C-alpha cells in the first residue's frame, strides 16, 4: 500500500519480479531539467545482474523506456513514467518449492499479510524492485548535481573483510568513482577488493552467501536540509536505507562508536575556514539536530547475507503445515553488496532531492 | 514543518523548551479506548528530569492536562490534545552564550535554516520536546496492550559498560520492568547497573558526558504489520528512532553483526510450534521483508554522549564571526540514556499503533 | 507535483496527450480481488473518443495494458500499473498556434508555472488525462460492487436542456444504465436526449461549444464513511469533482437550493423503516456532518462549455507579446459532458473506495 | 482521524464544543513573520457568538492563547499552538434529548461511526470547531498580506434576499471591508442588509432558520498557484469550502451559470494591459486548468439553513429505536451565514498560504 517515497520529489515504484514489467513514476521533479534516457540507463547498467561471476546468472538488459514527463530533452514538471520489461524469466525453479518457506525471505510474512502472493522469483519482495529505485535515483542525482551535490557509495566491508577508506581523497571524486567501478566488489581499496571477491566466490562454492557494509557520502549538501522534529534529514535517510531489501542497520557519522565516546571527544568543534563556519571533525556525519551542517554527510548500512542459498535448510511446508527441508535453486547473488551500491546512492539521492525542494534550496522550475 | 508522525494513528508535537508550554495532539486513536490522565502521567514521570543525581537539575512536575478527545473516561476517536506547562525556566545562563555555537548542538543548523531561533534552552531542538512524545506514546501503549502488544526498553550499554541481557525472561515481563525501573540507569542487569552509574558520575565530575545503547523489544506483535516497499515496518522504526535527539544509529535483530555472518547461519529456520509457524532463532529481529513475522521485534539504538558539557570547548561566535572558547553552564544530564528509555518505548509504540491500524489489526472503534 | 489521489486506495496518473503513452498506478487495492483486463477496457470504451458525431474525431483504441499487481486473475495488494498508448497523434495543428494562448485553456497558466510545456494537444492539461482516471475508477468500482456499492451518473442538463430525472427507478439500476448508454448524450430521459443532441450539433455547426450538468448517485453506501473535520466525505468528493477538467461547480443533495429553504423544510426527518434508521427525505444527499448516512449519495457538477472552439477569438501571442486573433483547429468535442460521465463515476468511485478502506468497511485483503 | 489540513502550511484542529477547550496547531508557517496575539484575536472577535440579536446567545470571550512557535514577536518556523477555553457551557438542554437524533445534525452519523460520542453541544461536530480555523486563518491571512494577497468575503444572499455586488470597488478594499463589518449580516449592499436581517429575525420568531450564499474574493494572487492534476487550486478550495459545516455547494467564477453558456461567451479572451497578460472577463474566477491566472479568484458557497430549530420535528429515539418528536432547545443562530464569513475567509487563506509555499511563491523563511 505504501509504494510511494518522498514528499515533493516523490517516486512510486511498481512491479513483480516475474511479471510483465517493473517501473516507477517520479512526480515533483522540477521543470526544465535536461535529461535523457542514456543517463538513466547508465545507472541501471551499474545495478544490472549477470555482469560478473559474483552476481546472479539472470540476464536482464534492463532497458529503461521513458513514457512521459520529458519533452524536447527537458523535464516538464509532470510525472516521469519509466518502464523496464522483465525478459529473462524462469519461474520453473520456484514452482516446485512454492509452498516451502525460504528461510530469511519474505514469502511467509507477505503470504500471511496478503493471503495471496506471486510466488515467482519473490514477486514484489524481490531485490529486482530496486532497479526502479535506481531509475528514479538517476533523475534525483542529475538534479542534485546541477546544484552541486554529489553522492558516492562503495563496499566498506564484505564478509568481514574491511576496506581502508582513510586515504580516500574526496577532492578527486571522479577518480574515486572510477576506482570503485573498476572492481566487481565496488571497493575503493583495490588491495582488499581481491580478497573480498575471493570471500564471495568461496561462499558461492559452498552454496552459501555473505553480507557486508556499504558506506555512502554526500558532498556539497548545503546547511539547512532537514525538517525537525519528525522530518529530520537523518530520520528520512534511516527510513530510506532500511527500506532497501536486506538492510538491517544504519548509522550516521561515527554512529555506534559515538555511544562509547565522551562528549568532549564526540562533539565536533566549530571553526571558521575561508569565512565559512565548519566543524574541525565530522563525528556527526554532517547532520546536527536533524539538519545538514554543510559537512559531508556520511552513513553506513549493514546488509545481511543473501537469504537464498543452495545449502539445505530446515523449514516448513505451509500447505501441508509440516516441517521439512528446502534446497533453494533459482539464480542468486552470493553477495548482494556490490550491486546494492547504486541502490544506496539512489535512495540517498531521493532523500536529498526531496529535502532540497522542501527547504526551497532547489526550486520548482529551472530556467 | 514536519512535526507530525504517523499515517492513521498520528501525533503532532509542539513547543519550545523555555516557552509557555509544550504539548501534542494525537489524532486517529480509535474511539472507545478507556483512558485516564493518570496513565499518561505515569509514563511522563518516568522521563521527568530531576529525579536522581545522574540527571539534570531542572525540576519540572511535567503535569499533563488533557484538553479534548476524551469523554466519560473513553476516547472519542477525535483529536486528543495534551499540554504540559514549562515551569522551571531559567534562561539566564543561555543569554550570555547565545551567540556562541554549542558544539554538538543544533543551534548552528537551526539558525542557518530558520534565520531566527529561540535560543533559550535549545528552543524546539531541546530534548524537552520528547516529553510530548512520551505523552502520545502512553496512549499508543495503552491501545497496543489491549491488543496484546507490549513494549520494553532498557539501557543495554552505557559508557562502554555492557549489560548482560541473555537471561532476561520475557515470559515475566512485569518482573523485568520492575527490575529495570529499580535502578537509576534503567539496566536490566543489576550487577552492571552500579558500574554504569559510576561511569556517569565520573563523567559528570569531569564536566564531561557519556552515551550508550538502548535495546527495545516488542512482544505480541502479530504477523503482518508493515507496508512494503517504502512503509516497511523496520523502515518506519528506523525513522522513528533516528528522529529522537542524540540517536546516531539503529539496528534490527542482529543488525551490524549480520553483515559478518554467512547466510546459512543468518537465516532463521522456520519451525512449527503449537500449530504455529515460528522461527527457531530470531536473527532478523521479528521482521522479514519489512513485515512482522510474529517473533519478538528487537532493535537497538546508539545514543551519542550529551552534547552540553561544562568542559571548555573550541567554537565560533556567530555574531562576531570569530573563533572562541565556550563553557556551557545550563543544567544537563551527563548521560541521557536512562531518561531516553521511555522515549524509545514511546516511539516504538507510535509506529506499532499506526501500523496496527493501517493493516486493520486494530479497528477504528473499540466496542 | 500532486498527481496522486487518495490515502489508502490511491492512484497516481501520468502522461501527456501527445506523448508515447498515458497511464496510472493504483496502489492500496486490497489483495484477492478478481479482476481482468476486459472489465477495465469496458469502462475505457465508454469514455473513448470518436464513437459518435458529437465527439472529437481523434480515434484512439485506448487499449489498456496491465503490467503489475495482478496474478492468476486476482489482485496482489501491490501496485497495479496500467498503460494506454497514444496512437492517433496529430500535433501539426498545434504547432502553428503554439505561441497563441487558447482562451479558456490551461497553456497560459501552465506556461507561467512551469516555464516550459508540451504544447502538443494540451500536453498534460488535456482531457485525455481523464482516461487514466477511468482505468483506475474501473478497479474502484469493481471493488465497491463486491461490497454492495454502485455508482451511476448521467447528463442532467446539456446546453440548458434539462432531463427529467424524477421517475428514475433506482431499484432497477441495470435498466437505467442501459437506458443512459443507449443514447449518445447519456441522458436517462430519452425524450430530451434528442434535444440535447440537437443542441450539441447546432453548436458544432457554429464552431461553438456547450456545457452542462452531470448528476451522480451512489447506492448502497453504508453509514459511517467520511473523516471529519477535514476528511469529510463531501469535502473529498468536492475535491475529486473539481479536479476534473472543465468542472466549475459542485453541489451535494439539494445544494444551492438549500440556501433558499427554511430549516424546517431542509432538515430530513429521521424515520425507522424495516428496523433501520433512514431519513424521510434526502435533501442532504446522503451526507450529514461529513459522514455518509446510509441514504443515496447525490451530487451534481457544472461543466463549462469546451474551451476549444473554431470561432475566431481575441487572444495574445505570448512570444511576441501582442494581442491577436486565434482560430483553434485541432479535433475537439463540441460538448464534453457525455464523455465526462464515466470520469465522474470514476472519481466518485475512487473517493468511496478510499473512504471504505480508511473506515475499515473494506478490509486490506479479501479472502 | 483527518483533522489536519494542508501540505506545507498545515493546521490541525482539536476540541469538543463543551470540552475544556478547543484549539489548533499551525505547522509550516515560515519563520520571521511578525505576529501578535491581537491580530489573531481580532479575527476571532469577528466570528464570536453573542454579539447581536441574530446570533446564538452563547457568550464566549473566545480569548486565544498562543503557547508556542512565536518568540520576540516573530514566528520561529516551528508549530504555533493556540488554545481557546470553553467557558459558557450549558449542557443541560442536551442531556434530555441526547438519545433523540436532531434532524439535519451529525449525531446520527457520528454515533454510527464512532459508537460513542460527546453529545454535549454537538461535540466535535459543532460549528464551534470553526473558531480554531479562524485562529489559524488569521495567521495565513497575515502571511499572505505580506506578499500582497488579500481575501474578502461577504453574504451574497440570505433567505433568498440577494445583495447587489456589481458596484463593489475592489480598488478600495478597506472601505468595502468596513462596509461589510458595519452591518450584522455582513452584506456589502447596505440596502438589502436590513432586509436580510428582517428575514433572519422573522425565521427566529418562527423558531425556524434560514441559509444563504457567501461570496469570497482573493486579490493579488500571482499566476501559478495550483498543482494539477489532483492538487488543482480549485480542487483544494472546493475541499476547504465543503469541509465547513453546513456548506452544500461551491462554485468558482461563474460556476453553474457556465453550464448554460456557449464556449464563445464563456471563454475569457486574453488581453495585454500595462505589459501584463490578463483576461478581459473573469468567468473562470481566476483559475484556469487548476492554476491561478492572476485575475481575482472568485467563489461562492451555499450554506443550508441552521439545522437546530425550535419547531417540533419528527425523529427517532435511537436508544428506544422508536419514532418520536423532538423540540431542540439549546442556543443557536437562526442563520449561520454572517458568522461563517470569517470562516470562509480563513479556509481560503489556508489554501492560498499552502499553495503559495508549495509553489515557492512564499519561502520557508522571511528575512
mmCIF file of C-alpha atoms in Angstrom, chain C residues 48-361:
data_model
loop_
_atom_site.group_PDB
_atom_site.id
_atom_site.type_symbol
_atom_site.label_atom_id
_atom_site.label_comp_id
_atom_site.label_asym_id
_atom_site.label_seq_id
_atom_site.Cartn_x
_atom_site.Cartn_y
_atom_site.Cartn_z
ATOM 1 C CA UNK C 48 -13.250 6.617 -25.756
ATOM 2 C CA UNK C 49 -13.343 9.394 -28.334
ATOM 3 C CA UNK C 50 -14.510 9.086 -31.903
ATOM 4 C CA UNK C 51 -17.589 6.991 -31.257
ATOM 5 C CA UNK C 52 -20.276 9.402 -32.452
ATOM 6 C CA UNK C 53 -20.735 12.567 -34.424
ATOM 7 C CA UNK C 54 -20.964 14.633 -31.268
ATOM 8 C CA UNK C 55 -17.480 13.740 -30.090
ATOM 9 C CA UNK C 56 -13.949 14.586 -31.252
ATOM 10 C CA UNK C 57 -12.633 12.936 -34.392
ATOM 11 C CA UNK C 58 -9.463 11.757 -32.706
ATOM 12 C CA UNK C 59 -9.556 7.962 -32.934
ATOM 13 C CA UNK C 60 -7.928 6.153 -30.066
ATOM 14 C CA UNK C 61 -8.369 2.458 -29.385
ATOM 15 C CA UNK C 62 -7.445 3.249 -25.780
ATOM 16 C CA UNK C 63 -6.389 -0.313 -25.219
ATOM 17 C CA UNK C 64 -5.276 -0.758 -21.653
ATOM 18 C CA UNK C 65 -2.341 -2.991 -20.682
ATOM 19 C CA UNK C 66 -1.988 -4.208 -17.108
ATOM 20 C CA UNK C 67 1.666 -4.521 -16.163
ATOM 21 C CA UNK C 68 1.679 -5.482 -12.491
ATOM 22 C CA UNK C 69 -0.312 -6.187 -9.356
ATOM 23 C CA UNK C 70 -2.460 -8.985 -10.748
ATOM 24 C CA UNK C 71 -1.582 -12.683 -10.690
ATOM 25 C CA UNK C 72 -3.765 -15.582 -11.737
ATOM 26 C CA UNK C 73 -6.770 -13.276 -12.124
ATOM 27 C CA UNK C 74 -6.574 -11.690 -8.684
ATOM 28 C CA UNK C 75 -5.068 -8.545 -7.249
ATOM 29 C CA UNK C 76 -1.940 -8.980 -5.132
ATOM 30 C CA UNK C 77 -2.340 -5.935 -2.894
ATOM 31 C CA UNK C 78 0.668 -4.459 -4.718
ATOM 32 C CA UNK C 79 0.605 -1.524 -7.154
ATOM 33 C CA UNK C 80 -1.426 -2.127 -10.312
ATOM 34 C CA UNK C 81 0.292 -0.371 -13.194
ATOM 35 C CA UNK C 82 -1.760 0.352 -16.316
ATOM 36 C CA UNK C 83 -0.708 1.825 -19.620
ATOM 37 C CA UNK C 84 -2.575 3.191 -22.640
ATOM 38 C CA UNK C 85 -0.592 4.059 -25.746
ATOM 39 C CA UNK C 86 -1.230 7.285 -27.629
ATOM 40 C CA UNK C 87 -1.703 6.290 -31.245
ATOM 41 C CA UNK C 88 -3.674 8.834 -33.252
ATOM 42 C CA UNK C 89 -1.410 11.804 -32.675
ATOM 43 C CA UNK C 90 -1.575 14.774 -34.985
ATOM 44 C CA UNK C 91 0.377 17.653 -33.494
ATOM 45 C CA UNK C 92 0.605 19.677 -36.693
ATOM 46 C CA UNK C 93 -2.407 21.859 -35.949
ATOM 47 C CA UNK C 94 -0.953 22.778 -32.591
ATOM 48 C CA UNK C 95 2.419 23.778 -33.959
ATOM 49 C CA UNK C 96 1.149 26.807 -35.840
ATOM 50 C CA UNK C 97 -0.671 28.228 -32.821
ATOM 51 C CA UNK C 98 1.757 27.213 -30.156
ATOM 52 C CA UNK C 99 2.503 30.765 -29.067
ATOM 53 C CA UNK C 100 -1.134 31.867 -29.140
ATOM 54 C CA UNK C 101 -2.930 31.430 -25.824
ATOM 55 C CA UNK C 102 -6.145 29.496 -26.387
ATOM 56 C CA UNK C 103 -8.860 31.281 -24.353
ATOM 57 C CA UNK C 104 -10.312 29.137 -21.597
ATOM 58 C CA UNK C 105 -7.385 26.729 -21.826
ATOM 59 C CA UNK C 106 -4.538 25.957 -19.484
ATOM 60 C CA UNK C 107 -1.499 26.844 -21.586
ATOM 61 C CA UNK C 108 -1.129 30.297 -20.139
ATOM 62 C CA UNK C 109 -1.149 29.208 -16.518
ATOM 63 C CA UNK C 110 0.919 26.065 -17.091
ATOM 64 C CA UNK C 111 3.426 28.052 -19.078
ATOM 65 C CA UNK C 112 3.792 30.681 -16.381
ATOM 66 C CA UNK C 113 4.073 27.997 -13.718
ATOM 67 C CA UNK C 114 6.486 25.585 -15.401
ATOM 68 C CA UNK C 115 8.168 27.942 -17.919
ATOM 69 C CA UNK C 116 8.280 25.046 -20.333
ATOM 70 C CA UNK C 117 5.369 22.940 -21.548
ATOM 71 C CA UNK C 118 4.433 20.258 -24.019
ATOM 72 C CA UNK C 119 2.185 22.360 -26.246
ATOM 73 C CA UNK C 120 1.015 19.403 -28.330
ATOM 74 C CA UNK C 121 -2.685 18.719 -27.787
ATOM 75 C CA UNK C 122 -2.815 20.373 -24.400
ATOM 76 C CA UNK C 123 0.000 18.229 -23.034
ATOM 77 C CA UNK C 124 -0.788 17.029 -19.535
ATOM 78 C CA UNK C 125 -3.659 19.530 -19.198
ATOM 79 C CA UNK C 126 -5.570 17.711 -21.925
ATOM 80 C CA UNK C 127 -8.841 15.974 -21.124
ATOM 81 C CA UNK C 128 -7.100 12.848 -22.373
ATOM 82 C CA UNK C 129 -5.588 12.522 -18.918
ATOM 83 C CA UNK C 130 -9.024 11.512 -17.620
ATOM 84 C CA UNK C 131 -8.798 8.183 -19.481
ATOM 85 C CA UNK C 132 -6.372 7.046 -16.793
ATOM 86 C CA UNK C 133 -8.825 8.074 -14.092
ATOM 87 C CA UNK C 134 -11.401 5.848 -15.756
ATOM 88 C CA UNK C 135 -8.960 2.925 -15.744
ATOM 89 C CA UNK C 136 -8.325 3.413 -12.025
ATOM 90 C CA UNK C 137 -12.006 4.032 -11.384
ATOM 91 C CA UNK C 138 -12.909 0.741 -13.039
ATOM 92 C CA UNK C 139 -10.946 -1.063 -10.334
ATOM 93 C CA UNK C 140 -12.520 1.026 -7.582
ATOM 94 C CA UNK C 141 -15.985 0.283 -8.986
ATOM 95 C CA UNK C 142 -15.324 -3.439 -9.109
ATOM 96 C CA UNK C 143 -14.163 -3.372 -5.517
ATOM 97 C CA UNK C 144 -17.117 -1.314 -4.348
ATOM 98 C CA UNK C 145 -19.605 -3.517 -6.163
ATOM 99 C CA UNK C 146 -18.328 -6.528 -4.258
ATOM 100 C CA UNK C 147 -19.329 -4.655 -1.119
ATOM 101 C CA UNK C 148 -22.727 -3.612 -2.440
ATOM 102 C CA UNK C 149 -21.896 -0.070 -3.548
ATOM 103 C CA UNK C 150 -22.949 1.021 -7.057
ATOM 104 C CA UNK C 151 -22.372 4.321 -8.801
ATOM 105 C CA UNK C 152 -24.447 5.884 -11.533
ATOM 106 C CA UNK C 153 -24.002 9.139 -13.434
ATOM 107 C CA UNK C 154 -25.737 10.795 -16.354
ATOM 108 C CA UNK C 155 -26.239 14.077 -18.155
ATOM 109 C CA UNK C 156 -28.751 16.007 -16.118
ATOM 110 C CA UNK C 157 -28.640 19.056 -18.330
ATOM 111 C CA UNK C 158 -26.908 19.998 -21.578
ATOM 112 C CA UNK C 159 -26.937 23.447 -23.184
ATOM 113 C CA UNK C 160 -29.747 24.412 -20.842
ATOM 114 C CA UNK C 161 -31.892 21.416 -21.837
ATOM 115 C CA UNK C 162 -32.881 19.645 -18.609
ATOM 116 C CA UNK C 163 -33.565 15.937 -18.224
ATOM 117 C CA UNK C 164 -36.499 14.891 -16.098
ATOM 118 C CA UNK C 165 -34.993 12.516 -13.588
ATOM 119 C CA UNK C 166 -37.858 12.306 -11.144
ATOM 120 C CA UNK C 167 -39.059 8.990 -12.455
ATOM 121 C CA UNK C 168 -35.721 7.234 -12.330
ATOM 122 C CA UNK C 169 -36.266 3.928 -10.566
ATOM 123 C CA UNK C 170 -33.143 3.306 -8.514
ATOM 124 C CA UNK C 171 -34.351 -0.200 -7.779
ATOM 125 C CA UNK C 172 -33.716 -1.172 -11.350
ATOM 126 C CA UNK C 173 -30.190 0.010 -11.805
ATOM 127 C CA UNK C 174 -29.226 -2.154 -14.747
ATOM 128 C CA UNK C 175 -32.188 -0.871 -16.718
ATOM 129 C CA UNK C 176 -31.322 2.793 -16.071
ATOM 130 C CA UNK C 177 -27.730 2.139 -17.012
ATOM 131 C CA UNK C 178 -28.748 0.580 -20.300
ATOM 132 C CA UNK C 179 -31.067 3.469 -20.970
ATOM 133 C CA UNK C 180 -28.304 6.007 -20.289
ATOM 134 C CA UNK C 181 -25.845 4.186 -22.523
ATOM 135 C CA UNK C 182 -28.441 3.862 -25.295
ATOM 136 C CA UNK C 183 -28.124 7.492 -26.380
ATOM 137 C CA UNK C 184 -25.009 9.493 -27.289
ATOM 138 C CA UNK C 185 -25.661 12.237 -24.748
ATOM 139 C CA UNK C 186 -26.008 9.783 -21.836
ATOM 140 C CA UNK C 187 -29.333 11.178 -20.700
ATOM 141 C CA UNK C 188 -31.640 8.974 -18.639
ATOM 142 C CA UNK C 189 -34.564 10.906 -20.110
ATOM 143 C CA UNK C 190 -34.829 9.604 -23.657
ATOM 144 C CA UNK C 191 -37.266 12.309 -24.655
ATOM 145 C CA UNK C 192 -34.894 15.189 -24.100
ATOM 146 C CA UNK C 193 -31.863 13.193 -25.239
ATOM 147 C CA UNK C 194 -32.628 14.038 -28.858
ATOM 148 C CA UNK C 195 -32.973 17.697 -27.976
ATOM 149 C CA UNK C 196 -29.656 17.691 -26.192
ATOM 150 C CA UNK C 197 -28.018 16.067 -29.191
ATOM 151 C CA UNK C 198 -29.518 18.698 -31.451
ATOM 152 C CA UNK C 199 -28.195 21.487 -29.251
ATOM 153 C CA UNK C 200 -24.722 19.994 -29.411
ATOM 154 C CA UNK C 201 -24.779 19.586 -33.176
ATOM 155 C CA UNK C 202 -26.046 23.084 -33.633
ATOM 156 C CA UNK C 203 -23.186 24.417 -31.523
ATOM 157 C CA UNK C 204 -20.775 22.277 -33.518
ATOM 158 C CA UNK C 205 -22.059 23.753 -36.750
ATOM 159 C CA UNK C 206 -21.431 27.224 -35.377
ATOM 160 C CA UNK C 207 -17.903 26.100 -34.441
ATOM 161 C CA UNK C 208 -19.016 26.818 -30.881
ATOM 162 C CA UNK C 209 -19.490 24.583 -27.841
ATOM 163 C CA UNK C 210 -21.888 23.927 -24.973
ATOM 164 C CA UNK C 211 -21.650 22.749 -21.355
ATOM 165 C CA UNK C 212 -23.953 21.044 -18.925
ATOM 166 C CA UNK C 213 -24.599 19.364 -15.615
ATOM 167 C CA UNK C 214 -23.864 15.777 -14.604
ATOM 168 C CA UNK C 215 -25.637 14.133 -11.709
ATOM 169 C CA UNK C 216 -24.075 11.190 -9.869
ATOM 170 C CA UNK C 217 -25.695 8.833 -7.414
ATOM 171 C CA UNK C 218 -24.025 6.269 -5.185
ATOM 172 C CA UNK C 219 -26.203 3.494 -3.820
ATOM 173 C CA UNK C 220 -25.502 1.071 -1.021
ATOM 174 C CA UNK C 221 -23.023 3.304 0.758
ATOM 175 C CA UNK C 222 -23.033 2.261 4.431
ATOM 176 C CA UNK C 223 -23.434 4.723 7.286
ATOM 177 C CA UNK C 224 -20.052 5.926 8.502
ATOM 178 C CA UNK C 225 -17.816 6.878 5.577
ATOM 179 C CA UNK C 226 -16.111 10.243 5.997
ATOM 180 C CA UNK C 227 -13.421 11.609 8.311
ATOM 181 C CA UNK C 228 -14.289 14.950 9.930
ATOM 182 C CA UNK C 229 -13.287 17.618 10.229
ATOM 183 C CA UNK C 230 -11.122 17.897 7.104
ATOM 184 C CA UNK C 231 -11.523 14.470 5.509
ATOM 185 C CA UNK C 232 -15.295 14.791 5.300
ATOM 186 C CA UNK C 233 -16.828 12.647 2.600
ATOM 187 C CA UNK C 234 -18.411 15.628 0.854
ATOM 188 C CA UNK C 235 -15.147 17.588 1.092
ATOM 189 C CA UNK C 236 -13.256 14.781 -0.627
ATOM 190 C CA UNK C 237 -15.997 14.387 -3.238
ATOM 191 C CA UNK C 238 -15.852 18.132 -3.904
ATOM 192 C CA UNK C 239 -12.113 17.975 -4.405
ATOM 193 C CA UNK C 240 -12.414 14.939 -6.670
ATOM 194 C CA UNK C 241 -15.073 16.588 -8.814
ATOM 195 C CA UNK C 242 -13.313 19.934 -9.064
ATOM 196 C CA UNK C 243 -10.134 18.179 -10.181
ATOM 197 C CA UNK C 244 -11.909 17.050 -13.367
ATOM 198 C CA UNK C 245 -11.108 19.398 -16.263
ATOM 199 C CA UNK C 246 -13.897 21.927 -17.072
ATOM 200 C CA UNK C 247 -15.767 21.446 -13.775
ATOM 201 C CA UNK C 248 -16.649 24.799 -12.206
ATOM 202 C CA UNK C 249 -19.215 23.851 -9.555
ATOM 203 C CA UNK C 250 -20.313 21.009 -7.312
ATOM 204 C CA UNK C 251 -23.302 20.579 -5.054
ATOM 205 C CA UNK C 252 -24.362 17.793 -2.705
ATOM 206 C CA UNK C 253 -28.021 16.809 -2.294
ATOM 207 C CA UNK C 254 -30.179 19.849 -2.888
ATOM 208 C CA UNK C 255 -27.068 22.028 -2.873
ATOM 209 C CA UNK C 256 -27.610 25.658 -3.781
ATOM 210 C CA UNK C 257 -31.372 25.258 -3.434
ATOM 211 C CA UNK C 258 -30.908 24.564 0.264
ATOM 212 C CA UNK C 259 -29.566 28.084 0.687
ATOM 213 C CA UNK C 260 -33.086 29.305 -0.021
ATOM 214 C CA UNK C 261 -35.016 26.834 2.119
ATOM 215 C CA UNK C 262 -36.042 27.156 5.742
ATOM 216 C CA UNK C 263 -34.551 24.747 8.235
ATOM 217 C CA UNK C 264 -37.937 23.140 8.909
ATOM 218 C CA UNK C 265 -38.079 22.046 5.286
ATOM 219 C CA UNK C 266 -34.393 21.458 4.633
ATOM 220 C CA UNK C 267 -33.905 19.092 7.572
ATOM 221 C CA UNK C 268 -34.516 15.455 6.637
ATOM 222 C CA UNK C 269 -36.688 13.860 9.367
ATOM 223 C CA UNK C 270 -35.368 10.585 10.750
ATOM 224 C CA UNK C 271 -37.673 7.576 10.448
ATOM 225 C CA UNK C 272 -37.474 3.862 11.080
ATOM 226 C CA UNK C 273 -38.032 1.507 8.166
ATOM 227 C CA UNK C 274 -37.519 -2.249 8.362
ATOM 228 C CA UNK C 275 -35.722 -1.783 11.646
ATOM 229 C CA UNK C 276 -33.230 0.645 10.141
ATOM 230 C CA UNK C 277 -32.890 4.373 10.696
ATOM 231 C CA UNK C 278 -33.368 6.332 7.477
ATOM 232 C CA UNK C 279 -34.422 9.835 6.583
ATOM 233 C CA UNK C 280 -37.833 10.511 5.054
ATOM 234 C CA UNK C 281 -36.377 12.909 2.506
ATOM 235 C CA UNK C 282 -32.835 13.198 1.168
ATOM 236 C CA UNK C 283 -32.132 16.913 0.893
ATOM 237 C CA UNK C 284 -28.728 16.332 2.414
ATOM 238 C CA UNK C 285 -27.742 13.984 -0.417
ATOM 239 C CA UNK C 286 -26.733 11.151 1.863
ATOM 240 C CA UNK C 287 -24.113 13.009 3.881
ATOM 241 C CA UNK C 288 -24.558 14.531 7.356
ATOM 242 C CA UNK C 289 -21.711 16.197 9.203
ATOM 243 C CA UNK C 290 -19.341 14.964 6.549
ATOM 244 C CA UNK C 291 -20.263 11.308 7.099
ATOM 245 C CA UNK C 292 -22.491 9.113 4.911
ATOM 246 C CA UNK C 293 -25.899 8.457 6.487
ATOM 247 C CA UNK C 294 -26.928 5.394 4.508
ATOM 248 C CA UNK C 295 -29.172 7.233 2.064
ATOM 249 C CA UNK C 296 -28.165 7.518 -1.618
ATOM 250 C CA UNK C 297 -25.317 9.953 -2.123
ATOM 251 C CA UNK C 298 -26.396 12.518 -4.683
ATOM 252 C CA UNK C 299 -24.234 15.194 -6.260
ATOM 253 C CA UNK C 300 -24.203 17.416 -9.302
ATOM 254 C CA UNK C 301 -21.383 19.147 -11.112
ATOM 255 C CA UNK C 302 -21.351 22.009 -13.557
ATOM 256 C CA UNK C 303 -19.164 21.662 -16.641
ATOM 257 C CA UNK C 304 -18.287 24.728 -18.659
ATOM 258 C CA UNK C 305 -18.537 24.520 -22.459
ATOM 259 C CA UNK C 306 -15.481 23.068 -24.229
ATOM 260 C CA UNK C 307 -12.851 25.793 -24.384
ATOM 261 C CA UNK C 308 -11.510 24.757 -27.779
ATOM 262 C CA UNK C 309 -13.779 26.295 -30.402
ATOM 263 C CA UNK C 310 -13.326 27.101 -34.088
ATOM 264 C CA UNK C 311 -14.808 30.589 -33.852
ATOM 265 C CA UNK C 312 -12.253 33.383 -34.044
ATOM 266 C CA UNK C 313 -11.316 34.679 -30.604
ATOM 267 C CA UNK C 314 -9.258 37.554 -29.263
ATOM 268 C CA UNK C 315 -6.090 36.481 -27.574
ATOM 269 C CA UNK C 316 -2.394 37.146 -27.057
ATOM 270 C CA UNK C 317 0.709 35.887 -28.821
ATOM 271 C CA UNK C 318 2.878 35.203 -25.791
ATOM 272 C CA UNK C 319 6.182 35.226 -27.672
ATOM 273 C CA UNK C 320 5.535 38.475 -29.464
ATOM 274 C CA UNK C 321 3.605 39.851 -26.514
ATOM 275 C CA UNK C 322 0.929 41.339 -28.700
ATOM 276 C CA UNK C 323 -2.822 40.956 -28.980
ATOM 277 C CA UNK C 324 -4.052 38.891 -31.909
ATOM 278 C CA UNK C 325 -6.845 36.615 -33.171
ATOM 279 C CA UNK C 326 -6.865 32.830 -32.826
ATOM 280 C CA UNK C 327 -8.708 30.154 -34.758
ATOM 281 C CA UNK C 328 -8.342 26.865 -32.909
ATOM 282 C CA UNK C 329 -8.387 23.966 -35.347
ATOM 283 C CA UNK C 330 -7.470 20.659 -33.686
ATOM 284 C CA UNK C 331 -10.152 17.994 -33.049
ATOM 285 C CA UNK C 332 -12.499 18.656 -30.190
ATOM 286 C CA UNK C 333 -15.780 17.638 -28.639
ATOM 287 C CA UNK C 334 -18.386 20.373 -29.074
ATOM 288 C CA UNK C 335 -19.707 19.171 -25.707
ATOM 289 C CA UNK C 336 -17.626 17.235 -23.243
ATOM 290 C CA UNK C 337 -20.500 16.333 -20.917
ATOM 291 C CA UNK C 338 -21.433 12.869 -22.270
ATOM 292 C CA UNK C 339 -17.845 11.630 -22.275
ATOM 293 C CA UNK C 340 -17.286 13.093 -18.808
ATOM 294 C CA UNK C 341 -19.982 10.841 -17.330
ATOM 295 C CA UNK C 342 -17.687 7.814 -16.816
ATOM 296 C CA UNK C 343 -14.983 10.154 -15.493
ATOM 297 C CA UNK C 344 -17.368 11.441 -12.837
ATOM 298 C CA UNK C 345 -18.363 7.906 -11.898
ATOM 299 C CA UNK C 346 -14.691 7.006 -11.630
ATOM 300 C CA UNK C 347 -13.793 9.896 -9.360
ATOM 301 C CA UNK C 348 -16.778 9.153 -7.110
ATOM 302 C CA UNK C 349 -15.646 5.525 -7.016
ATOM 303 C CA UNK C 350 -12.080 6.481 -6.091
ATOM 304 C CA UNK C 351 -13.334 8.582 -3.169
ATOM 305 C CA UNK C 352 -15.697 5.887 -1.919
ATOM 306 C CA UNK C 353 -13.131 3.094 -2.264
ATOM 307 C CA UNK C 354 -10.604 5.138 -0.330
ATOM 308 C CA UNK C 355 -13.046 6.058 2.438
ATOM 309 C CA UNK C 356 -14.334 2.492 2.614
ATOM 310 C CA UNK C 357 -10.811 1.365 3.363
ATOM 311 C CA UNK C 358 -9.987 4.222 5.728
ATOM 312 C CA UNK C 359 -13.063 3.466 7.795
ATOM 313 C CA UNK C 360 -12.400 -0.278 7.760
ATOM 314 C CA UNK C 361 -15.606 -1.063 5.841
#
